[in-house]
Short mmCIF file of C-alpha atoms and ligand atoms in Angstrom, two decimals:
data_model
loop_
_atom_site.label_atom_id
_atom_site.label_comp_id
_atom_site.label_asym_id
_atom_site.label_seq_id
_atom_site.Cartn_x
_atom_site.Cartn_y
_atom_site.Cartn_z
CA MET A 1 25.69 -11.95 25.76
CA ASP A 2 28.59 -10.46 23.56
CA PHE A 3 30.16 -7.15 25.37
CA SER A 4 32.73 -6.56 22.26
CA LEU A 5 32.49 -3.94 19.77
CA SER A 6 31.90 -5.08 16.32
CA GLU A 7 34.49 -3.63 13.97
CA GLU A 8 32.45 -0.78 12.41
CA GLU A 9 31.75 0.23 15.69
CA GLN A 10 35.30 0.34 17.06
CA SER A 11 36.53 1.95 13.36
CA VAL A 12 33.63 4.72 14.18
CA ARG A 13 34.41 5.13 17.94
CA ASP A 14 38.42 5.66 17.15
CA TRP A 15 37.70 8.11 14.31
CA VAL A 16 36.16 10.38 16.71
CA ARG A 17 38.78 9.28 19.79
CA THR A 18 41.49 10.45 17.39
CA PHE A 19 39.43 13.89 16.37
CA VAL A 20 38.70 14.49 20.02
CA ARG A 21 42.75 13.85 20.64
CA LYS A 22 43.83 16.01 17.28
CA GLU A 23 41.45 18.67 16.93
CA ILE A 24 39.82 19.29 20.31
CA GLN A 25 42.14 18.75 23.00
CA PRO A 26 44.87 21.11 21.79
CA LEU A 27 41.96 23.98 22.12
CA GLU A 28 41.48 23.43 25.57
CA GLN A 29 44.42 26.18 27.25
CA GLU A 30 42.87 28.59 24.91
CA VAL A 31 39.27 27.62 25.71
CA LEU A 32 40.46 27.89 29.61
CA ARG A 33 41.74 31.16 28.89
CA ARG A 34 38.58 32.61 27.13
CA GLU A 35 36.40 31.26 29.45
CA ARG A 36 38.44 33.13 32.53
CA ALA A 37 38.02 36.06 30.88
CA ASN A 38 34.34 35.69 30.59
CA GLN A 39 33.98 35.02 27.21
CA PRO A 40 32.20 32.06 25.50
CA GLY A 41 35.20 29.40 25.30
CA LEU A 42 34.75 28.24 21.59
CA THR A 43 33.62 31.19 19.49
CA HIS A 44 31.04 30.18 16.96
CA ASP A 45 33.33 30.46 14.15
CA VAL A 46 35.98 27.99 15.43
CA LEU A 47 32.85 25.50 16.58
CA VAL A 48 31.70 25.82 12.72
CA GLU A 49 35.49 24.82 11.58
CA LEU A 50 35.70 21.96 13.73
CA GLN A 51 32.29 21.09 12.46
CA ASP A 52 33.20 21.29 8.98
CA LYS A 53 36.43 19.22 9.70
CA ALA A 54 34.26 16.51 11.02
CA LYS A 55 31.49 16.58 8.25
CA ALA A 56 34.16 16.20 5.82
CA SER A 57 34.76 12.95 7.14
CA GLY A 58 31.44 12.00 6.98
CA PHE A 59 30.60 13.06 10.74
CA TRP A 60 27.19 15.27 10.49
CA GLY A 61 24.18 14.32 11.93
CA VAL A 62 25.19 11.77 14.15
CA GLN A 63 21.45 10.72 15.35
CA THR A 64 19.50 12.62 12.51
CA PRO A 65 17.50 10.64 10.35
CA GLU A 66 19.55 9.54 6.88
CA GLU A 67 16.68 11.28 4.74
CA TYR A 68 17.83 14.51 6.16
CA GLY A 69 21.34 13.57 5.14
CA GLY A 70 22.25 12.54 8.65
CA MET A 71 24.31 9.28 9.91
CA GLY A 72 21.12 7.87 11.74
CA LEU A 73 23.34 6.45 14.40
CA GLY A 74 21.65 4.09 16.57
CA ALA A 75 21.72 4.72 20.68
CA VAL A 76 24.60 2.38 21.48
CA MET A 77 26.84 4.05 19.00
CA SER A 78 26.14 7.55 20.00
CA ALA A 79 26.44 6.69 23.30
CA LEU A 80 30.10 6.12 22.65
CA LEU A 81 30.80 8.74 20.18
CA GLU A 82 29.36 10.88 23.40
CA ALA A 83 31.73 9.31 25.73
CA GLU A 84 34.46 10.36 23.54
CA LEU A 85 33.48 13.86 23.24
CA GLY A 86 33.32 14.00 26.88
CA ARG A 87 37.01 13.38 27.29
CA SER A 88 37.29 17.25 26.76
CA PHE A 89 35.44 19.75 28.62
CA VAL A 90 35.32 21.76 25.42
CA GLN A 91 31.87 22.12 24.23
CA PHE A 92 32.15 20.41 20.93
CA ARG A 93 29.04 19.00 19.17
CA PHE A 94 28.59 17.55 15.70
CA GLY A 95 26.57 19.56 13.12
CA GLY A 96 23.74 18.67 11.51
CA TYR A 97 21.57 18.24 15.01
CA ALA A 98 18.22 19.74 15.69
CA ASP A 99 15.70 18.70 18.52
CA ASN A 100 13.53 16.22 18.48
CA ILE A 101 10.73 17.20 18.23
CA LEU A 102 11.27 19.38 15.28
CA TYR A 103 10.55 16.60 13.43
CA TYR A 104 6.83 16.76 14.48
CA ALA A 105 6.80 20.23 12.45
CA ASN A 106 4.49 20.57 9.25
CA ASP A 107 6.03 20.82 5.97
CA GLU A 108 5.90 24.37 6.15
CA GLN A 109 7.69 24.70 9.66
CA LYS A 110 10.30 22.26 8.48
CA GLN A 111 11.37 24.73 5.76
CA ARG A 112 11.67 27.31 8.39
CA TYR A 113 12.72 25.62 11.36
CA LEU A 114 13.93 22.04 11.08
CA LEU A 115 16.01 22.53 8.07
CA PRO A 116 17.73 25.93 8.69
CA THR A 117 18.65 24.06 12.03
CA LEU A 118 19.96 21.33 10.79
CA SER A 119 22.31 23.15 8.13
CA GLY A 120 23.42 25.62 11.33
CA GLU A 121 21.89 28.37 10.15
CA ARG A 122 19.37 28.75 12.74
CA ARG A 123 19.48 28.11 16.46
CA SER A 124 17.09 26.54 18.77
CA CYS A 125 16.39 26.48 22.37
CA PHE A 126 13.64 24.79 24.11
CA ALA A 127 11.83 26.39 27.14
CA ILE A 128 9.76 24.99 29.70
CA THR A 129 11.11 25.87 33.09
CA GLU A 130 9.97 29.24 34.75
CA PRO A 131 10.91 30.46 37.70
CA GLY A 132 7.92 28.80 39.60
CA ALA A 133 8.10 25.24 37.96
CA GLY A 134 11.19 23.13 37.40
CA SER A 135 11.02 19.70 38.32
CA ASP A 136 7.32 20.15 38.63
CA ALA A 137 6.61 21.30 34.93
CA ARG A 138 3.36 20.65 35.36
CA ALA A 139 2.76 23.63 37.31
CA ILE A 140 4.25 26.38 34.30
CA ARG A 141 1.97 29.42 34.18
CA THR A 142 3.25 30.83 30.88
CA SER A 143 0.05 31.60 28.88
CA ALA A 144 -1.03 32.09 25.30
CA ARG A 145 -4.64 33.29 24.70
CA GLN A 146 -6.48 32.86 21.59
CA ASP A 147 -7.06 36.61 19.77
CA GLY A 148 -8.60 35.97 16.47
CA THR A 149 -6.48 33.60 14.47
CA ASP A 150 -3.00 34.60 16.75
CA TRP A 151 -2.21 33.60 20.34
CA ILE A 152 -0.85 36.00 22.47
CA ILE A 153 2.04 34.72 25.00
CA ASN A 154 2.34 36.23 28.36
CA GLY A 155 4.91 34.76 30.38
CA GLU A 156 8.89 33.82 31.91
CA LYS A 157 10.76 31.29 31.60
CA THR A 158 14.17 30.18 33.14
CA PHE A 159 17.41 28.46 32.73
CA ILE A 160 16.94 27.84 29.29
CA THR A 161 20.27 26.67 27.68
CA GLY A 162 21.30 28.19 24.26
CA GLY A 163 18.26 31.25 25.19
CA ASN A 164 20.91 33.99 24.72
CA GLU A 165 22.10 32.83 21.07
CA ALA A 166 19.24 31.15 19.94
CA ASP A 167 17.07 32.52 17.07
CA PHE A 168 13.87 30.86 18.00
CA THR A 169 12.54 28.94 20.81
CA MET A 170 10.08 26.29 21.42
CA VAL A 171 7.96 27.90 24.36
CA PHE A 172 5.53 25.84 26.14
CA ALA A 173 2.40 27.56 27.40
CA VAL A 174 -0.73 27.10 28.76
CA THR A 175 -3.81 27.27 26.57
CA ASP A 176 -6.32 25.65 28.55
CA LYS A 177 -5.94 26.50 32.46
CA GLU A 178 -8.79 23.99 33.19
CA LYS A 179 -6.91 21.28 31.61
CA GLY A 180 -3.33 22.28 32.11
CA ALA A 181 -0.47 19.48 31.35
CA ASN A 182 -3.51 17.28 30.62
CA GLY A 183 -4.51 18.52 27.39
CA GLY A 184 -4.04 22.30 28.27
CA VAL A 185 -0.25 22.86 27.25
CA THR A 186 0.65 23.77 23.61
CA CYS A 187 3.90 24.50 22.36
CA PHE A 188 4.69 27.47 20.16
CA LEU A 189 7.50 28.16 17.68
CA VAL A 190 8.49 31.81 18.21
CA ASP A 191 11.10 33.76 16.44
CA ARG A 192 13.03 36.06 18.31
CA ASP A 193 12.00 38.86 16.20
CA GLN A 194 8.56 37.79 17.39
CA GLY A 195 9.27 39.91 20.31
CA TRP A 196 10.60 37.76 23.25
CA ARG A 197 13.96 38.76 24.91
CA SER A 198 16.87 36.78 26.88
CA GLU A 199 18.67 37.74 30.07
CA TYR A 200 22.21 36.02 30.68
CA ILE A 201 22.14 34.09 33.96
CA ASP A 202 25.45 33.69 35.57
CA THR A 203 26.09 30.14 36.97
CA MET A 204 29.03 28.37 38.64
CA GLY A 205 29.50 26.50 35.45
CA GLU A 206 29.99 27.50 31.78
CA TRP A 207 26.73 27.08 30.56
CA GLY A 208 25.48 30.57 30.47
CA PRO A 209 21.85 29.93 30.20
CA ALA A 210 18.96 32.53 29.77
CA ALA A 211 15.85 33.64 31.48
CA LEU A 212 13.19 34.25 28.54
CA VAL A 213 10.52 37.09 29.14
CA PHE A 214 7.36 36.90 26.91
CA GLU A 215 5.23 40.23 27.12
CA ASP A 216 2.31 40.26 24.91
CA VAL A 217 4.05 38.13 22.43
CA ARG A 218 1.81 37.71 19.41
CA VAL A 219 2.07 34.72 17.02
CA PRO A 220 0.35 33.29 14.44
CA LYS A 221 -1.65 29.99 14.92
CA GLU A 222 0.93 28.56 12.06
CA ASN A 223 3.61 28.86 14.73
CA ILE A 224 2.05 25.95 16.80
CA LEU A 225 4.14 22.97 16.86
CA GLY A 226 2.27 19.86 16.75
CA GLU A 227 -1.75 20.22 18.02
CA VAL A 228 -3.13 22.73 20.19
CA GLY A 229 -2.77 21.08 23.72
CA ARG A 230 -0.79 18.52 23.09
CA GLY A 231 2.39 20.36 23.91
CA PHE A 232 3.23 18.55 27.28
CA GLU A 233 3.45 15.03 25.32
CA LEU A 234 5.86 17.13 23.04
CA ALA A 235 8.26 18.16 26.23
CA MET A 236 8.31 14.82 27.59
CA LYS A 237 9.42 13.80 24.14
CA TRP A 238 12.18 16.51 24.26
CA ILE A 239 12.91 15.39 27.74
CA GLY A 240 13.01 11.73 27.23
CA ARG A 241 15.18 11.83 24.10
CA GLY A 242 18.35 10.40 25.41
CA ARG A 243 19.12 10.49 28.87
CA TYR A 244 21.74 8.34 28.50
CA MET A 245 23.97 11.03 26.72
CA LEU A 246 24.53 13.01 29.19
CA PRO A 247 26.07 10.06 31.55
CA ALA A 248 27.97 9.20 28.30
CA ARG A 249 29.85 12.25 28.30
CA ALA A 250 30.30 12.32 31.95
CA LEU A 251 31.86 8.78 31.51
CA GLY A 252 34.13 10.17 28.99
CA ALA A 253 35.04 13.12 31.38
CA CYS A 254 35.55 10.35 34.32
CA GLU A 255 38.28 8.54 32.16
CA ARG A 256 40.29 11.26 31.27
CA LEU A 257 40.10 12.76 34.95
CA VAL A 258 41.27 9.34 36.33
CA GLU A 259 44.17 9.14 33.63
CA MET A 260 45.21 12.53 35.03
CA ALA A 261 45.24 11.50 38.40
CA VAL A 262 47.43 8.27 37.47
CA GLU A 263 49.87 10.04 36.20
CA HIS A 264 50.00 13.02 38.98
CA ALA A 265 50.09 10.03 41.44
CA ASN A 266 52.97 8.17 39.45
CA THR A 267 55.07 11.33 39.23
CA ARG A 268 54.27 13.17 42.56
CA VAL A 269 56.57 12.63 45.30
CA THR A 270 56.08 12.91 48.90
CA PHE A 271 57.76 11.78 51.73
CA GLY A 272 60.88 9.96 49.10
CA GLU A 273 57.81 8.08 47.02
CA PRO A 274 55.70 8.96 44.49
CA ILE A 275 52.24 9.20 46.12
CA ALA A 276 51.08 6.44 43.89
CA ASN A 277 52.52 3.68 46.50
CA ARG A 278 50.39 4.77 49.50
CA GLN A 279 47.30 2.95 49.75
CA ALA A 280 45.11 5.85 50.64
CA ILE A 281 45.76 7.00 46.98
CA GLN A 282 45.14 3.72 45.32
CA TRP A 283 41.79 3.53 46.55
CA MET A 284 40.49 6.11 45.37
CA ILE A 285 42.01 5.10 42.04
CA ALA A 286 40.28 1.78 42.55
CA ASP A 287 36.92 3.03 43.71
CA SER A 288 36.83 5.42 40.64
CA ALA A 289 37.97 2.32 37.91
CA VAL A 290 35.15 0.33 39.40
CA GLU A 291 32.42 2.86 39.31
CA ILE A 292 33.62 4.22 35.86
CA GLU A 293 33.48 0.47 34.90
CA ALA A 294 29.83 0.35 36.32
CA LEU A 295 28.78 3.73 34.74
CA ARG A 296 29.93 2.34 31.24
CA TRP A 297 27.53 -0.73 31.27
CA LEU A 298 24.79 1.35 32.52
CA VAL A 299 24.81 3.64 30.14
CA LEU A 300 25.50 1.25 27.39
CA HIS A 301 22.54 -1.10 28.61
CA ALA A 302 20.46 2.35 28.40
CA ALA A 303 21.05 2.97 25.18
CA TRP A 304 20.78 -0.68 24.04
CA VAL A 305 17.02 -1.08 25.35
CA VAL A 306 16.83 2.44 23.39
CA ASP A 307 17.86 0.50 20.40
CA GLN A 308 15.78 -2.25 21.18
CA GLY A 309 12.66 -0.23 21.08
CA GLY A 310 11.56 -0.87 24.72
CA ASP A 311 10.62 1.33 27.60
CA SER A 312 14.10 3.02 28.42
CA ARG A 313 12.91 5.14 31.00
CA HIS A 314 13.83 3.36 33.97
CA VAL A 315 17.10 2.21 32.63
CA GLN A 316 17.78 5.69 31.84
CA SER A 317 16.94 6.89 34.94
CA ILE A 318 19.20 4.55 36.56
CA ALA A 319 22.10 5.83 34.13
CA LYS A 320 21.31 9.41 34.76
CA LEU A 321 21.21 8.99 38.40
CA TYR A 322 24.28 6.85 38.89
CA GLY A 323 26.15 8.97 36.22
CA GLY A 324 25.75 12.24 38.13
CA GLN A 325 26.47 11.12 41.45
CA LYS A 326 29.49 9.20 40.69
CA ALA A 327 30.94 11.86 38.08
CA ASN A 328 30.89 14.05 41.10
CA GLU A 329 32.64 12.05 43.57
CA ILE A 330 35.24 10.96 40.80
CA VAL A 331 36.20 14.14 40.02
CA ASP A 332 36.42 15.55 43.56
CA ARG A 333 38.63 12.22 44.29
CA VAL A 334 40.81 13.64 41.32
CA LEU A 335 40.87 17.05 42.85
CA GLN A 336 41.82 15.77 45.92
CA ILE A 337 44.88 13.72 44.18
CA HIS A 338 46.11 16.62 42.80
CA GLY A 339 46.56 18.34 46.23
CA GLY A 340 46.55 22.27 45.73
CA MET A 341 47.13 21.92 42.20
CA GLY A 342 43.83 20.41 41.63
CA TYR A 343 42.20 23.50 43.54
CA THR A 344 44.16 25.75 41.11
CA ARG A 345 42.63 27.26 37.51
CA GLU A 346 46.03 26.09 35.91
CA LEU A 347 44.99 22.49 35.82
CA PRO A 348 41.06 21.93 34.09
CA VAL A 349 40.04 19.76 37.17
CA GLU A 350 38.40 22.66 38.85
CA ARG A 351 36.61 23.38 35.37
CA TRP A 352 34.92 19.87 35.50
CA TYR A 353 34.24 19.72 38.61
CA ARG A 354 31.94 22.78 38.57
CA GLU A 355 30.58 21.87 35.19
CA LEU A 356 29.69 17.95 36.41
CA ARG A 357 27.97 19.32 39.35
CA LEU A 358 25.15 20.35 36.93
CA LEU A 359 24.76 16.76 35.91
CA ARG A 360 22.89 16.19 39.05
CA ILE A 361 20.38 19.04 38.37
CA TYR A 362 19.16 19.36 35.06
CA GLU A 363 16.97 17.51 32.77
CA GLY A 364 15.90 15.65 36.38
CA THR A 365 17.62 16.34 39.50
CA ASP A 366 18.65 13.30 41.32
CA GLU A 367 15.65 13.16 43.62
CA ILE A 368 13.60 13.19 40.37
CA GLN A 369 15.16 10.14 38.99
CA ARG A 370 14.82 8.36 42.35
CA ARG A 371 11.43 9.14 42.63
CA THR A 372 10.90 7.40 39.20
CA ILE A 373 13.17 4.90 39.74
CA ALA A 374 11.47 4.04 43.45
CA ARG A 375 7.89 4.50 41.81
CA ASN A 376 8.37 2.17 39.20
CA ILE A 377 9.95 -0.62 41.39
CA LEU A 378 7.09 -0.26 44.10
CA LYS A 379 4.45 -0.20 41.31
CA GLY A 380 6.00 -3.37 39.93
CA HIS A 381 6.70 -1.27 36.44
CA ALA A 382 10.40 -2.73 36.47
CA SER A 383 12.01 -5.51 37.92
CA ILE A 384 14.48 -5.40 40.70
CA SER A 385 15.96 -8.24 38.45
CA GLY A 386 16.59 -5.77 35.73
CA THR A 387 16.70 -6.92 32.01
CA LEU A 388 17.63 -10.28 32.84
CA GLY A 389 14.74 -10.32 35.08
C1 FAD B 401 22.51 24.79 33.40
C2 FAD B 401 21.04 25.00 33.70
C3 FAD B 401 20.56 24.63 32.05
C4 FAD B 401 19.35 24.25 31.90
N1 FAD B 401 18.62 24.25 31.11
C5 FAD B 401 17.09 24.13 30.37
C6 FAD B 401 16.57 24.19 29.34
O1 FAD B 401 17.38 24.29 28.24
N2 FAD B 401 15.13 24.03 29.42
C7 FAD B 401 14.67 24.02 30.35
O2 FAD B 401 13.45 24.18 29.95
N3 FAD B 401 15.59 23.94 31.64
C8 FAD B 401 16.55 23.81 31.86
N4 FAD B 401 17.12 23.76 33.16
C9 FAD B 401 16.13 23.51 33.93
C10 FAD B 401 16.24 22.49 34.86
O3 FAD B 401 15.57 21.42 34.25
C11 FAD B 401 15.61 22.89 36.59
O4 FAD B 401 16.27 23.09 37.18
C12 FAD B 401 15.67 21.64 37.28
O5 FAD B 401 14.62 20.59 36.45
C13 FAD B 401 15.26 21.27 38.38
O6 FAD B 401 14.45 22.30 38.73
P1 FAD B 401 14.51 23.58 39.80
O7 FAD B 401 15.74 24.32 39.35
O8 FAD B 401 13.04 24.54 39.82
O9 FAD B 401 14.35 22.85 41.33
P2 FAD B 401 13.24 22.30 42.12
O10 FAD B 401 12.17 21.62 41.16
O11 FAD B 401 12.49 23.76 42.61
O12 FAD B 401 13.45 21.38 43.17
C14 FAD B 401 14.25 21.91 44.12
C15 FAD B 401 15.03 20.46 44.99
O13 FAD B 401 13.89 20.01 45.61
C16 FAD B 401 14.02 18.77 44.96
N5 FAD B 401 12.73 18.19 44.48
C17 FAD B 401 11.40 18.57 43.77
N6 FAD B 401 10.75 17.95 43.56
C18 FAD B 401 10.83 16.67 44.66
C19 FAD B 401 10.12 15.70 45.01
N7 FAD B 401 8.81 15.59 44.75
N8 FAD B 401 10.84 14.83 45.99
C20 FAD B 401 11.97 15.01 45.86
N9 FAD B 401 12.73 16.32 46.08
C21 FAD B 401 12.24 17.04 45.24
C22 FAD B 401 14.62 18.75 43.52
O14 FAD B 401 15.39 17.42 43.26
C23 FAD B 401 15.81 20.22 43.94
O15 FAD B 401 17.04 19.19 44.59
C24 FAD B 401 18.24 24.10 33.23
C25 FAD B 401 18.79 24.15 34.06
C26 FAD B 401 20.17 24.45 34.48
C27 FAD B 401 20.82 24.81 36.18
#
């Protein structure tokens, strides 16, 4: 068992680490200022400028297959890079990304949707959640009925990330009520100018998701992604595309937060001594260090199983659940160590506190991850002894 990084992995990781320190972290104060004025922290132009800088050094399409010009990096390498990006709350992502299910598009759809998304000309959003169907995604009610060779979509989606900015959506609609999620849901690629509208949803974080409204939106059959009735499988593929990436980002955030806590603990003096000398503070640092170490290996192990081509759902659920829980406990401790300053908007701790809360909700809540993990263990699909069992 070799836990060390190869030279190549180390140099790729180090490049991103330097990029984050030199190019992204210096933007943090400005991003905070803008967000607090209810503006997007990172404007699209600045994001594109950063992406172009990264691209000049070959960092483009990190997980995009090489045949599309991407780097085609594996899951372990991608998780390492995501953890580095997580060391800043600035919502930077490398250019050259497209949702995994867009690769199921036919040639003509690839020209219209996949390639322009990779090049950054077009923006997508993934829309399955509805006011009446979140964890229970099989209960969606948005419908599409056939009219000649067209389909007419009606319904409402909610909490759609990027829904305000997207110019097309991958929307999931019931095309056969009898079959429902078992062969009766279809995915449609729908341009905004085909008639759907979005409404901003105010949240406690800076995510700004949208509600999407479809009222008699007519699309030709050419807009069906994949096959009629096979949409639910596509949705599950999208959700399962890399659950380890969310806790990977949280891992980076936790590392940076604890570094901030250590610096504060060493310099903040109360009753004549730095608070770092107090056992109460030391235990918070120690518990956080242990949990960060555990999270690191859960994330990397899940990514490794993905790279091996094995069934990674169980280990990904474990990493996502643990990451969400522990990141929230850690940010709470870091806020506590900073005292009143931690609660102010002068420091980014409260910014992370709000953002990390989301990790326990989206892409499968804590409870849904527990349900998956318990089912796997109880039904014997996964061993309590893990990969080595
Ligand atoms: C900021 C943000 C961005 C999002 N982005 C997207 C997106 O891009 N696209 C998209 O389609 N969706 C998106 N979502 C939706 C997200 O995936 C759902 O909010 C999430 O799956 C939970 O669904 P829900 O909100 O309907 O909660 P519910 O499913 O109503 O759950 C409510 C509570 O009940 C618990 N619960 C539910 N079922 C069970 C059960 N069987 N056993 C025990 N407990 C249970 C849940 O864990 C939760 O605590 C986003 C959400 C947010 C907040």
